[in-house]
Amino acid sequence: MNLPAGPVLGIESSCDETAAAVLAPDGRILAERVFSQIAEHSAFGGVVPEIAARAHLSMLGTLVQEVLRESGQRFEDLGGIAATAGPGLIGGLLVGTGFAKGAALASGRPYLAINHLEAHALTARLPGLADTQPTFPYLLLLLSGGHCQCVVVEGVGHYQKLGTTLDDAVGEAFDKTAKLLGLPYPGGPALEAIARQGDAKKYPLPRPLLHRPGCDFSFSGLKTAVAQLIASLPSGALAQQIAADIAASFQAAVADILADRLANALALRGDVSAVVIAGGVAANGVIRARLTQAAGKPLIAPPARLCTDNAVMVAWAGIERLHAGLVDGLAAPCRPRWPLEAL
Ligand code: KG4
Ligand code: ZN
């Protein structure tokens, strides 16, 4: 294997996390930092792109300095400088890639324009995460706030999409449902927390597309059913137990939908070595357990901190791309829309 000439710096700034990490050429994490902008956005109930871009701008330099200091590296020592170039919010992408390109130009080190989805897709291959590293091809369920896809990872830069969401992404469904329940943004972790005290069988919510062929997803009907259920209850703040029961019922419906779609995908592509789940929703314990049961082959889920947005995954994708002999010129653009199949 062709190891990069030195450690790789990764930068993530596509949404509401500003992150930097340095990984050794073999994938060991030498330093990592994530600055979550939740406090900046929570008053608005979602990510405000301009606020996000400004926060990236004010935080990124400090985070990069910290990870370089902690890992004992200078820009000149690096094997490559990798930044998320899309998909994502253009302001943040410009901040991260502008920084990375400037550092690459000044130090003469290679620049890598990383697709955020590919970074999520390859994280499970980071050495030391699981007992086994998935070998190509493997099936990826990408379950995040902006994306919900079922993809066969054929190799670095080679992806076959089997299905995608027809409406909301699964994390978006969690966030919108959590908002209906009066929970703070981001809703996924808060919903999971209250669901622990809830009865998942209390409210029989719909499971869109269940038992239908294919690997597409749909969540908007489920979210609407929760809205109608809440509207049918006595007005005023929801009693704690009712909110917990709705949260648990919603989570069970999502788990059933995902397990059903996974079964269809495995029927199509029985040759995959493993099932990998990635993206913020993959941090959810109930969903992990349900998908482990449904997979019937190794299910690999990175630790929660590497499921949500981070820079370790960006640096690792950079290392994988360097191995494959792929680097980018400084003219490589930011791509707010950048499907995996276009790689
Ligand atoms: O991958 P990610 O950090 O950002 C992108 O969207 O790219 O995913 C964030 C999403 C949010 O919708 C958040 O509510 C959801 O992941 N999430 C969870 C959990 N942790 C994060 N959803 C359900 N359960 C969780 N424990
Ligand atoms: Zn993400």
mmCIF file of C-alpha atoms and ligand atoms in Angstrom:
data_model
loop_
_atom_site.group_PDB
_atom_site.id
_atom_site.type_symbol
_atom_site.label_atom_id
_atom_site.label_comp_id
_atom_site.label_asym_id
_atom_site.label_seq_id
_atom_site.Cartn_x
_atom_site.Cartn_y
_atom_site.Cartn_z
ATOM 1 C CA MET A 1 0.000 0.000 0.000
ATOM 2 C CA ASN A 2 1.187 3.501 -0.932
ATOM 3 C CA LEU A 3 1.186 5.484 2.335
ATOM 4 C CA PRO A 4 1.098 9.297 2.127
ATOM 5 C CA ALA A 5 4.425 11.009 2.741
ATOM 6 C CA GLY A 6 3.271 12.425 6.067
ATOM 7 C CA PRO A 7 0.221 12.947 8.299
ATOM 8 C CA VAL A 8 -2.926 14.366 6.706
ATOM 9 C CA LEU A 9 -4.834 17.410 7.978
ATOM 10 C CA GLY A 10 -8.622 17.246 7.563
ATOM 11 C CA ILE A 11 -11.016 20.200 7.697
ATOM 12 C CA GLU A 12 -14.818 19.983 7.953
ATOM 13 C CA SER A 13 -17.052 23.056 7.597
ATOM 14 C CA SER A 14 -19.978 22.006 5.393
ATOM 15 C CA CYS A 15 -22.785 22.535 7.908
ATOM 16 C CA ASP A 16 -22.800 23.516 11.575
ATOM 17 C CA GLU A 17 -19.679 21.800 12.901
ATOM 18 C CA THR A 18 -16.247 23.375 12.494
ATOM 19 C CA ALA A 19 -13.675 20.616 12.796
ATOM 20 C CA ALA A 20 -10.012 19.864 12.232
ATOM 21 C CA ALA A 21 -7.997 16.668 12.686
ATOM 22 C CA VAL A 22 -4.562 15.267 11.939
ATOM 23 C CA LEU A 23 -4.200 11.563 11.130
ATOM 24 C CA ALA A 24 -0.973 9.594 10.729
ATOM 25 C CA PRO A 25 -0.500 8.002 7.283
ATOM 26 C CA ASP A 26 -1.761 4.664 8.677
ATOM 27 C CA GLY A 27 -4.961 6.294 10.013
ATOM 28 C CA ARG A 28 -4.013 6.736 13.680
ATOM 29 C CA ILE A 29 -5.751 9.819 15.057
ATOM 30 C CA LEU A 30 -3.021 12.208 16.254
ATOM 31 C CA ALA A 31 -5.328 15.123 17.163
ATOM 32 C CA GLU A 32 -8.959 16.040 16.638
ATOM 33 C CA ARG A 33 -11.208 18.989 17.491
ATOM 34 C CA VAL A 34 -14.879 19.663 16.833
ATOM 35 C CA PHE A 35 -16.539 22.977 17.581
ATOM 36 C CA SER A 36 -20.287 22.508 17.472
ATOM 37 C CA GLN A 37 -22.261 25.649 16.591
ATOM 38 C CA ILE A 38 -25.438 24.409 18.279
ATOM 39 C CA ALA A 39 -25.544 27.406 20.651
ATOM 40 C CA GLU A 40 -25.303 29.842 17.707
ATOM 41 C CA HIS A 41 -28.255 28.275 15.863
ATOM 42 C CA SER A 42 -30.539 26.938 18.595
ATOM 43 C CA ALA A 43 -32.542 30.168 18.982
ATOM 44 C CA PHE A 44 -33.568 29.801 15.316
ATOM 45 C CA GLY A 45 -34.508 26.093 15.527
ATOM 46 C CA GLY A 46 -32.171 25.171 12.659
ATOM 47 C CA VAL A 47 -28.930 26.072 10.908
ATOM 48 C CA VAL A 48 -28.711 29.680 9.658
ATOM 49 C CA PRO A 49 -26.196 29.576 6.750
ATOM 50 C CA GLU A 50 -24.746 33.074 7.245
ATOM 51 C CA ILE A 51 -24.259 32.547 10.983
ATOM 52 C CA ALA A 52 -22.634 29.183 10.220
ATOM 53 C CA ALA A 53 -20.191 30.714 7.720
ATOM 54 C CA ARG A 54 -19.159 33.442 10.168
ATOM 55 C CA ALA A 55 -18.652 30.927 12.976
ATOM 56 C CA HIS A 56 -16.492 28.723 10.713
ATOM 57 C CA LEU A 57 -14.428 31.780 9.814
ATOM 58 C CA SER A 58 -13.844 32.745 13.428
ATOM 59 C CA MET A 59 -13.087 29.200 14.707
ATOM 60 C CA LEU A 60 -11.220 27.343 11.987
ATOM 61 C CA GLY A 61 -7.790 28.986 12.320
ATOM 62 C CA THR A 62 -7.655 28.262 16.069
ATOM 63 C CA LEU A 63 -8.757 24.640 15.656
ATOM 64 C CA VAL A 64 -6.153 23.970 12.949
ATOM 65 C CA GLN A 65 -3.427 25.551 15.079
ATOM 66 C CA GLU A 66 -4.464 23.357 18.012
ATOM 67 C CA VAL A 67 -4.442 20.062 16.075
ATOM 68 C CA LEU A 68 -1.094 20.882 14.448
ATOM 69 C CA ARG A 69 0.436 21.754 17.830
ATOM 70 C CA GLU A 70 -0.986 18.651 19.529
ATOM 71 C CA SER A 71 0.209 16.340 16.751
ATOM 72 C CA GLY A 72 3.617 18.054 16.568
ATOM 73 C CA GLN A 73 3.246 18.864 12.869
ATOM 74 C CA ARG A 74 3.847 21.898 10.695
ATOM 75 C CA PHE A 75 2.061 22.424 7.380
ATOM 76 C CA GLU A 76 5.358 21.564 5.642
ATOM 77 C CA ASP A 77 5.402 18.091 7.300
ATOM 78 C CA LEU A 78 1.984 17.054 6.018
ATOM 79 C CA GLY A 79 1.324 14.419 3.374
ATOM 80 C CA GLY A 80 -1.795 16.291 2.302
ATOM 81 C CA ILE A 81 -4.384 18.901 3.290
ATOM 82 C CA ALA A 82 -7.965 17.690 2.875
ATOM 83 C CA ALA A 83 -11.104 19.812 3.168
ATOM 84 C CA THR A 84 -14.787 19.116 2.574
ATOM 85 C CA ALA A 85 -15.604 20.716 -0.792
ATOM 86 C CA GLY A 86 -19.262 19.639 -0.888
ATOM 87 C CA PRO A 87 -22.086 18.929 -0.647
ATOM 88 C CA GLY A 88 -23.067 21.516 1.931
ATOM 89 C CA LEU A 89 -23.634 25.192 2.641
ATOM 90 C CA ILE A 90 -21.574 27.298 0.270
ATOM 91 C CA GLY A 91 -20.362 29.831 2.867
ATOM 92 C CA GLY A 92 -18.866 27.144 5.085
ATOM 93 C CA LEU A 93 -17.406 25.229 2.138
ATOM 94 C CA LEU A 94 -15.655 28.394 0.925
ATOM 95 C CA VAL A 95 -14.179 29.020 4.372
ATOM 96 C CA GLY A 96 -12.812 25.461 4.734
ATOM 97 C CA THR A 97 -11.533 24.957 1.194
ATOM 98 C CA GLY A 98 -10.128 28.514 1.037
ATOM 99 C CA PHE A 99 -8.150 27.838 4.198
ATOM 100 C CA ALA A 100 -6.934 24.445 2.944
ATOM 101 C CA LYS A 101 -5.946 25.775 -0.480
ATOM 102 C CA GLY A 102 -4.051 28.690 1.081
ATOM 103 C CA ALA A 103 -2.147 26.313 3.370
ATOM 104 C CA ALA A 104 -1.470 23.907 0.475
ATOM 105 C CA LEU A 105 -0.172 26.730 -1.710
ATOM 106 C CA ALA A 106 2.044 28.181 1.007
ATOM 107 C CA SER A 107 3.509 24.821 2.066
ATOM 108 C CA GLY A 108 3.618 23.127 -1.316
ATOM 109 C CA ARG A 109 1.667 20.140 0.033
ATOM 110 C CA PRO A 110 -1.105 18.365 -1.963
ATOM 111 C CA TYR A 111 -4.696 19.629 -1.671
ATOM 112 C CA LEU A 112 -7.592 17.160 -1.507
ATOM 113 C CA ALA A 113 -11.186 18.261 -2.216
ATOM 114 C CA ILE A 114 -13.269 15.808 -0.231
ATOM 115 C CA ASN A 115 -16.884 14.850 -0.828
ATOM 116 C CA HIS A 116 -18.589 14.919 2.598
ATOM 117 C CA LEU A 117 -20.682 11.846 1.741
ATOM 118 C CA GLU A 118 -17.594 9.893 0.701
ATOM 119 C CA ALA A 119 -15.997 10.872 4.017
ATOM 120 C CA HIS A 120 -18.995 9.431 5.908
ATOM 121 C CA ALA A 121 -18.894 6.367 3.614
ATOM 122 C CA LEU A 122 -15.232 5.538 4.244
ATOM 123 C CA THR A 123 -15.068 6.258 8.017
ATOM 124 C CA ALA A 124 -15.817 2.641 8.894
ATOM 125 C CA ARG A 125 -12.540 1.642 7.196
ATOM 126 C CA LEU A 126 -10.502 3.679 9.669
ATOM 127 C CA PRO A 127 -8.138 1.113 11.271
ATOM 128 C CA GLY A 128 -8.862 0.183 14.866
ATOM 129 C CA LEU A 129 -12.522 1.258 14.915
ATOM 130 C CA ALA A 130 -14.100 -2.167 14.704
ATOM 131 C CA ASP A 131 -12.831 -5.746 14.979
ATOM 132 C CA THR A 132 -12.923 -5.983 11.213
ATOM 133 C CA GLN A 133 -12.549 -3.330 8.559
ATOM 134 C CA PRO A 134 -15.187 -3.651 5.845
ATOM 135 C CA THR A 135 -13.784 -4.748 2.505
ATOM 136 C CA PHE A 136 -15.231 -3.532 -0.804
ATOM 137 C CA PRO A 137 -17.989 -3.872 -1.785
ATOM 138 C CA TYR A 138 -20.038 -3.019 1.309
ATOM 139 C CA LEU A 139 -23.461 -1.558 1.791
ATOM 140 C CA LEU A 140 -23.749 1.901 3.297
ATOM 141 C CA LEU A 141 -26.821 3.381 4.934
ATOM 142 C CA LEU A 142 -26.071 7.081 5.176
ATOM 143 C CA LEU A 143 -28.425 8.463 7.785
ATOM 144 C CA SER A 144 -27.863 12.143 8.449
ATOM 145 C CA GLY A 145 -29.686 15.440 8.750
ATOM 146 C CA GLY A 146 -29.239 16.342 5.109
ATOM 147 C CA HIS A 147 -28.935 12.930 3.484
ATOM 148 C CA CYS A 148 -30.625 9.575 3.568
ATOM 149 C CA GLN A 149 -29.205 7.119 1.078
ATOM 150 C CA CYS A 150 -28.604 3.442 0.532
ATOM 151 C CA VAL A 151 -25.376 3.019 -1.421
ATOM 152 C CA VAL A 152 -23.043 0.212 -2.444
ATOM 153 C CA VAL A 153 -19.457 1.291 -1.784
ATOM 154 C CA GLU A 154 -17.621 -0.480 -4.608
ATOM 155 C CA GLY A 155 -14.283 1.219 -3.902
ATOM 156 C CA VAL A 156 -12.755 4.639 -3.235
ATOM 157 C CA GLY A 157 -14.490 6.978 -5.698
ATOM 158 C CA HIS A 158 -16.924 4.246 -6.858
ATOM 159 C CA TYR A 159 -20.473 4.264 -5.561
ATOM 160 C CA GLN A 160 -23.764 2.776 -6.711
ATOM 161 C CA LYS A 161 -26.864 4.403 -5.256
ATOM 162 C CA LEU A 162 -29.666 1.910 -4.591
ATOM 163 C CA GLY A 163 -32.110 4.324 -2.995
ATOM 164 C CA THR A 164 -32.606 7.746 -1.515
ATOM 165 C CA THR A 165 -35.280 9.667 0.333
ATOM 166 C CA LEU A 166 -38.277 10.859 -1.638
ATOM 167 C CA ASP A 167 -38.882 13.712 0.819
ATOM 168 C CA ASP A 168 -37.220 14.362 4.192
ATOM 169 C CA ALA A 169 -33.838 12.986 5.264
ATOM 170 C CA VAL A 170 -34.141 10.724 8.304
ATOM 171 C CA GLY A 171 -32.289 13.180 10.591
ATOM 172 C CA GLU A 172 -34.575 15.946 9.344
ATOM 173 C CA ALA A 173 -37.571 13.780 10.319
ATOM 174 C CA PHE A 174 -36.062 13.360 13.799
ATOM 175 C CA ASP A 175 -35.438 17.113 14.063
ATOM 176 C CA LYS A 176 -38.942 18.094 12.870
ATOM 177 C CA THR A 177 -40.638 15.540 15.122
ATOM 178 C CA ALA A 178 -38.545 16.675 18.074
ATOM 179 C CA LYS A 179 -39.617 20.257 17.397
ATOM 180 C CA LEU A 180 -43.280 19.155 17.454
ATOM 181 C CA LEU A 181 -42.563 17.583 20.844
ATOM 182 C CA GLY A 182 -41.089 20.858 22.109
ATOM 183 C CA LEU A 183 -37.535 19.488 22.296
ATOM 184 C CA PRO A 184 -34.462 21.651 21.690
ATOM 185 C CA TYR A 185 -32.467 21.646 18.424
ATOM 186 C CA PRO A 186 -30.834 19.377 17.274
ATOM 187 C CA GLY A 187 -33.726 17.094 17.974
ATOM 188 C CA GLY A 188 -32.307 13.613 17.304
ATOM 189 C CA PRO A 189 -30.338 13.080 20.523
ATOM 190 C CA ALA A 190 -33.024 14.809 22.648
ATOM 191 C CA LEU A 191 -35.761 12.635 21.118
ATOM 192 C CA GLU A 192 -33.739 9.471 21.730
ATOM 193 C CA ALA A 193 -33.202 10.509 25.359
ATOM 194 C CA ILE A 194 -36.901 11.007 26.193
ATOM 195 C CA ALA A 195 -37.895 7.897 24.196
ATOM 196 C CA ARG A 196 -36.067 5.768 26.796
ATOM 197 C CA GLN A 197 -38.964 6.401 29.197
ATOM 198 C CA GLY A 198 -41.599 5.821 26.497
ATOM 199 C CA ASP A 199 -43.754 2.936 25.270
ATOM 200 C CA ALA A 200 -42.876 2.269 21.610
ATOM 201 C CA LYS A 201 -46.167 0.423 21.045
ATOM 202 C CA LYS A 202 -48.408 3.165 22.440
ATOM 203 C CA TYR A 203 -49.122 4.960 19.158
ATOM 204 C CA PRO A 204 -49.304 2.932 15.916
ATOM 205 C CA LEU A 205 -47.705 5.416 13.524
ATOM 206 C CA PRO A 206 -47.498 4.825 9.741
ATOM 207 C CA ARG A 207 -44.424 3.271 8.134
ATOM 208 C CA PRO A 208 -44.303 4.746 4.602
ATOM 209 C CA LEU A 209 -43.141 2.371 1.808
ATOM 210 C CA LEU A 210 -42.980 -0.627 4.195
ATOM 211 C CA HIS A 211 -43.096 -3.934 2.263
ATOM 212 C CA ARG A 212 -42.865 -2.077 -1.044
ATOM 213 C CA PRO A 213 -40.090 -3.002 -3.475
ATOM 214 C CA GLY A 214 -36.956 -0.873 -3.755
ATOM 215 C CA CYS A 215 -34.636 0.951 -1.408
ATOM 216 C CA ASP A 216 -36.092 4.464 -1.396
ATOM 217 C CA PHE A 217 -37.189 6.089 1.853
ATOM 218 C CA SER A 218 -40.050 8.370 2.815
ATOM 219 C CA PHE A 219 -40.535 10.067 6.164
ATOM 220 C CA SER A 220 -42.771 13.074 5.622
ATOM 221 C CA GLY A 221 -45.993 11.062 6.156
ATOM 222 C CA LEU A 222 -44.673 9.812 9.470
ATOM 223 C CA LYS A 223 -43.831 13.332 10.614
ATOM 224 C CA THR A 224 -47.294 14.543 9.487
ATOM 225 C CA ALA A 225 -48.944 11.691 11.426
ATOM 226 C CA VAL A 226 -47.080 12.839 14.563
ATOM 227 C CA ALA A 227 -48.257 16.429 13.940
ATOM 228 C CA GLN A 228 -51.870 15.225 13.585
ATOM 229 C CA LEU A 229 -51.582 13.055 16.680
ATOM 230 C CA ILE A 230 -50.302 15.999 18.729
ATOM 231 C CA ALA A 231 -53.058 18.251 17.326
ATOM 232 C CA SER A 232 -55.667 15.708 18.454
ATOM 233 C CA LEU A 233 -54.423 15.820 22.066
ATOM 234 C CA PRO A 234 -55.654 18.420 24.586
ATOM 235 C CA SER A 235 -53.944 21.756 23.857
ATOM 236 C CA GLY A 236 -51.076 23.063 25.979
ATOM 237 C CA ALA A 237 -47.714 21.559 26.834
ATOM 238 C CA LEU A 238 -47.531 17.799 26.276
ATOM 239 C CA ALA A 239 -47.397 15.708 29.428
ATOM 240 C CA GLN A 240 -43.923 14.220 29.837
ATOM 241 C CA GLN A 241 -45.138 10.633 29.518
ATOM 242 C CA ILE A 242 -47.154 11.338 26.377
ATOM 243 C CA ALA A 243 -44.155 13.029 24.746
ATOM 244 C CA ALA A 244 -41.971 10.048 25.694
ATOM 245 C CA ASP A 245 -44.503 7.576 24.241
ATOM 246 C CA ILE A 246 -44.755 9.543 20.975
ATOM 247 C CA ALA A 247 -40.949 9.749 20.746
ATOM 248 C CA ALA A 248 -40.561 6.004 21.320
ATOM 249 C CA SER A 249 -43.348 5.189 18.818
ATOM 250 C CA PHE A 250 -41.753 7.480 16.207
ATOM 251 C CA GLN A 251 -38.318 5.935 16.729
ATOM 252 C CA ALA A 252 -39.745 2.417 16.378
ATOM 253 C CA ALA A 253 -41.444 3.389 13.109
ATOM 254 C CA VAL A 254 -38.173 4.810 11.726
ATOM 255 C CA ALA A 255 -36.297 1.672 12.790
ATOM 256 C CA ASP A 256 -38.883 -0.530 11.021
ATOM 257 C CA ILE A 257 -38.646 1.538 7.820
ATOM 258 C CA LEU A 258 -34.846 1.395 7.796
ATOM 259 C CA ALA A 259 -34.786 -2.358 8.505
ATOM 260 C CA ASP A 260 -37.268 -2.997 5.672
ATOM 261 C CA ARG A 261 -35.239 -0.945 3.167
ATOM 262 C CA LEU A 262 -32.034 -2.664 4.321
ATOM 263 C CA ALA A 263 -33.592 -6.094 3.694
ATOM 264 C CA ASN A 264 -34.477 -5.054 0.129
ATOM 265 C CA ALA A 265 -30.977 -3.739 -0.489
ATOM 266 C CA LEU A 266 -29.399 -6.976 0.753
ATOM 267 C CA ALA A 267 -31.743 -8.991 -1.464
ATOM 268 C CA LEU A 268 -30.403 -6.995 -4.435
ATOM 269 C CA ARG A 269 -26.751 -7.085 -3.425
ATOM 270 C CA GLY A 270 -26.087 -10.210 -1.399
ATOM 271 C CA ASP A 271 -22.398 -9.975 -2.362
ATOM 272 C CA VAL A 272 -21.613 -7.101 0.036
ATOM 273 C CA SER A 273 -19.181 -7.963 2.828
ATOM 274 C CA ALA A 274 -20.852 -5.895 5.537
ATOM 275 C CA VAL A 275 -23.418 -3.230 6.295
ATOM 276 C CA VAL A 276 -22.051 0.104 7.437
ATOM 277 C CA ILE A 277 -24.184 2.813 8.986
ATOM 278 C CA ALA A 278 -22.986 6.402 9.052
ATOM 279 C CA GLY A 279 -24.276 9.935 9.594
ATOM 280 C CA GLY A 280 -25.676 11.475 12.761
ATOM 281 C CA VAL A 281 -28.697 9.164 13.063
ATOM 282 C CA ALA A 282 -26.345 6.158 13.142
ATOM 283 C CA ALA A 283 -25.525 7.333 16.683
ATOM 284 C CA ASN A 284 -29.037 6.248 17.740
ATOM 285 C CA GLY A 285 -28.939 3.132 19.936
ATOM 286 C CA VAL A 286 -32.410 1.817 19.041
ATOM 287 C CA ILE A 287 -31.708 2.134 15.327
ATOM 288 C CA ARG A 288 -28.308 0.481 15.668
ATOM 289 C CA ALA A 289 -29.839 -2.452 17.516
ATOM 290 C CA ARG A 290 -32.664 -2.885 14.990
ATOM 291 C CA LEU A 291 -30.334 -2.751 11.996
ATOM 292 C CA THR A 292 -27.857 -5.151 13.614
ATOM 293 C CA GLN A 293 -30.713 -7.632 13.951
ATOM 294 C CA ALA A 294 -31.897 -7.061 10.346
ATOM 295 C CA ALA A 295 -28.468 -7.145 8.662
ATOM 296 C CA GLY A 296 -27.659 -10.853 9.039
ATOM 297 C CA LYS A 297 -24.009 -9.969 8.323
ATOM 298 C CA PRO A 298 -21.516 -7.771 10.146
ATOM 299 C CA LEU A 299 -22.999 -4.347 10.895
ATOM 300 C CA ILE A 300 -20.323 -1.748 11.410
ATOM 301 C CA ALA A 301 -21.170 1.541 13.030
ATOM 302 C CA PRO A 302 -18.405 3.991 13.844
ATOM 303 C CA PRO A 303 -18.453 5.406 17.403
ATOM 304 C CA ALA A 304 -21.047 8.172 17.787
ATOM 305 C CA ARG A 305 -18.508 11.020 17.647
ATOM 306 C CA LEU A 306 -17.362 9.798 14.221
ATOM 307 C CA CYS A 307 -20.957 9.312 12.992
ATOM 308 C CA THR A 308 -21.831 12.985 13.367
ATOM 309 C CA ASP A 309 -19.863 15.542 11.369
ATOM 310 C CA ASN A 310 -16.155 15.573 12.190
ATOM 311 C CA ALA A 311 -12.790 16.136 10.538
ATOM 312 C CA VAL A 312 -11.296 12.714 11.266
ATOM 313 C CA MET A 313 -13.473 11.326 8.479
ATOM 314 C CA VAL A 314 -12.286 14.065 6.095
ATOM 315 C CA ALA A 315 -8.609 13.379 6.827
ATOM 316 C CA TRP A 316 -9.216 9.633 6.441
ATOM 317 C CA ALA A 317 -10.957 10.118 3.075
ATOM 318 C CA GLY A 318 -7.902 12.194 2.118
ATOM 319 C CA ILE A 319 -5.595 9.313 3.056
ATOM 320 C CA GLU A 320 -7.727 6.826 1.097
ATOM 321 C CA ARG A 321 -7.644 9.120 -1.940
ATOM 322 C CA LEU A 322 -3.893 9.633 -1.658
ATOM 323 C CA HIS A 323 -3.496 5.823 -1.588
ATOM 324 C CA ALA A 324 -5.510 5.693 -4.788
ATOM 325 C CA GLY A 325 -3.249 8.328 -6.354
ATOM 326 C CA LEU A 326 -5.981 10.973 -6.375
ATOM 327 C CA VAL A 327 -5.127 14.610 -5.602
ATOM 328 C CA ASP A 328 -6.837 17.844 -6.637
ATOM 329 C CA GLY A 329 -5.574 21.047 -8.171
ATOM 330 C CA LEU A 330 -6.124 24.363 -6.394
ATOM 331 C CA ALA A 331 -8.742 25.207 -9.039
ATOM 332 C CA ALA A 332 -11.025 22.412 -7.740
ATOM 333 C CA PRO A 333 -14.385 24.093 -7.031
ATOM 334 C CA CYS A 334 -16.737 23.926 -4.038
ATOM 335 C CA ARG A 335 -19.823 21.951 -4.963
ATOM 336 C CA PRO A 336 -22.910 22.681 -2.802
ATOM 337 C CA ARG A 337 -24.584 19.781 -4.644
ATOM 338 C CA TRP A 338 -22.289 16.853 -5.245
ATOM 339 C CA PRO A 339 -23.877 13.390 -5.475
ATOM 340 C CA LEU A 340 -21.671 10.397 -4.690
ATOM 341 C CA GLU A 341 -22.279 8.862 -8.100
ATOM 342 C CA ALA A 342 -20.689 11.973 -9.699
ATOM 343 C CA LEU A 343 -17.288 11.202 -8.135
HETATM 344 O O1 KG4 B 1 -24.223 13.633 9.956
HETATM 345 P P1 KG4 B 1 -24.703 14.785 10.771
HETATM 346 O O2 KG4 B 1 -23.885 15.226 11.963
HETATM 347 O O3 KG4 B 1 -24.858 16.080 9.892
HETATM 348 C C1 KG4 B 1 -25.345 16.080 8.600
HETATM 349 O O4 KG4 B 1 -26.583 16.199 8.489
HETATM 350 O O5 KG4 B 1 -24.498 15.930 7.668
HETATM 351 O O6 KG4 B 1 -26.191 14.450 11.212
HETATM 352 C C2 KG4 B 1 -26.954 15.315 12.015
HETATM 353 C C3 KG4 B 1 -28.338 14.712 12.197
HETATM 354 C C4 KG4 B 1 -29.331 15.641 12.877
HETATM 355 O O7 KG4 B 1 -30.551 15.577 12.166
HETATM 356 C C5 KG4 B 1 -29.456 15.025 14.273
HETATM 357 O O8 KG4 B 1 -30.714 15.281 14.875
HETATM 358 C C6 KG4 B 1 -29.272 13.565 13.971
HETATM 359 O O9 KG4 B 1 -28.243 13.523 12.994
HETATM 360 N N1 KG4 B 1 -28.859 12.812 15.164
HETATM 361 C C7 KG4 B 1 -29.597 11.839 15.723
HETATM 362 C C8 KG4 B 1 -28.883 11.406 16.879
HETATM 363 N N2 KG4 B 1 -27.715 12.121 16.946
HETATM 364 C C9 KG4 B 1 -27.716 12.976 15.885
HETATM 365 N N3 KG4 B 1 -30.787 11.330 15.376
HETATM 366 C C10 KG4 B 1 -31.283 10.333 16.163
HETATM 367 N N4 KG4 B 1 -30.684 9.890 17.270
HETATM 368 C C11 KG4 B 1 -29.484 10.382 17.668
HETATM 369 N N5 KG4 B 1 -28.890 9.911 18.784
HETATM 370 ZN ZN ZN B 2 -22.688 14.697 7.681
#
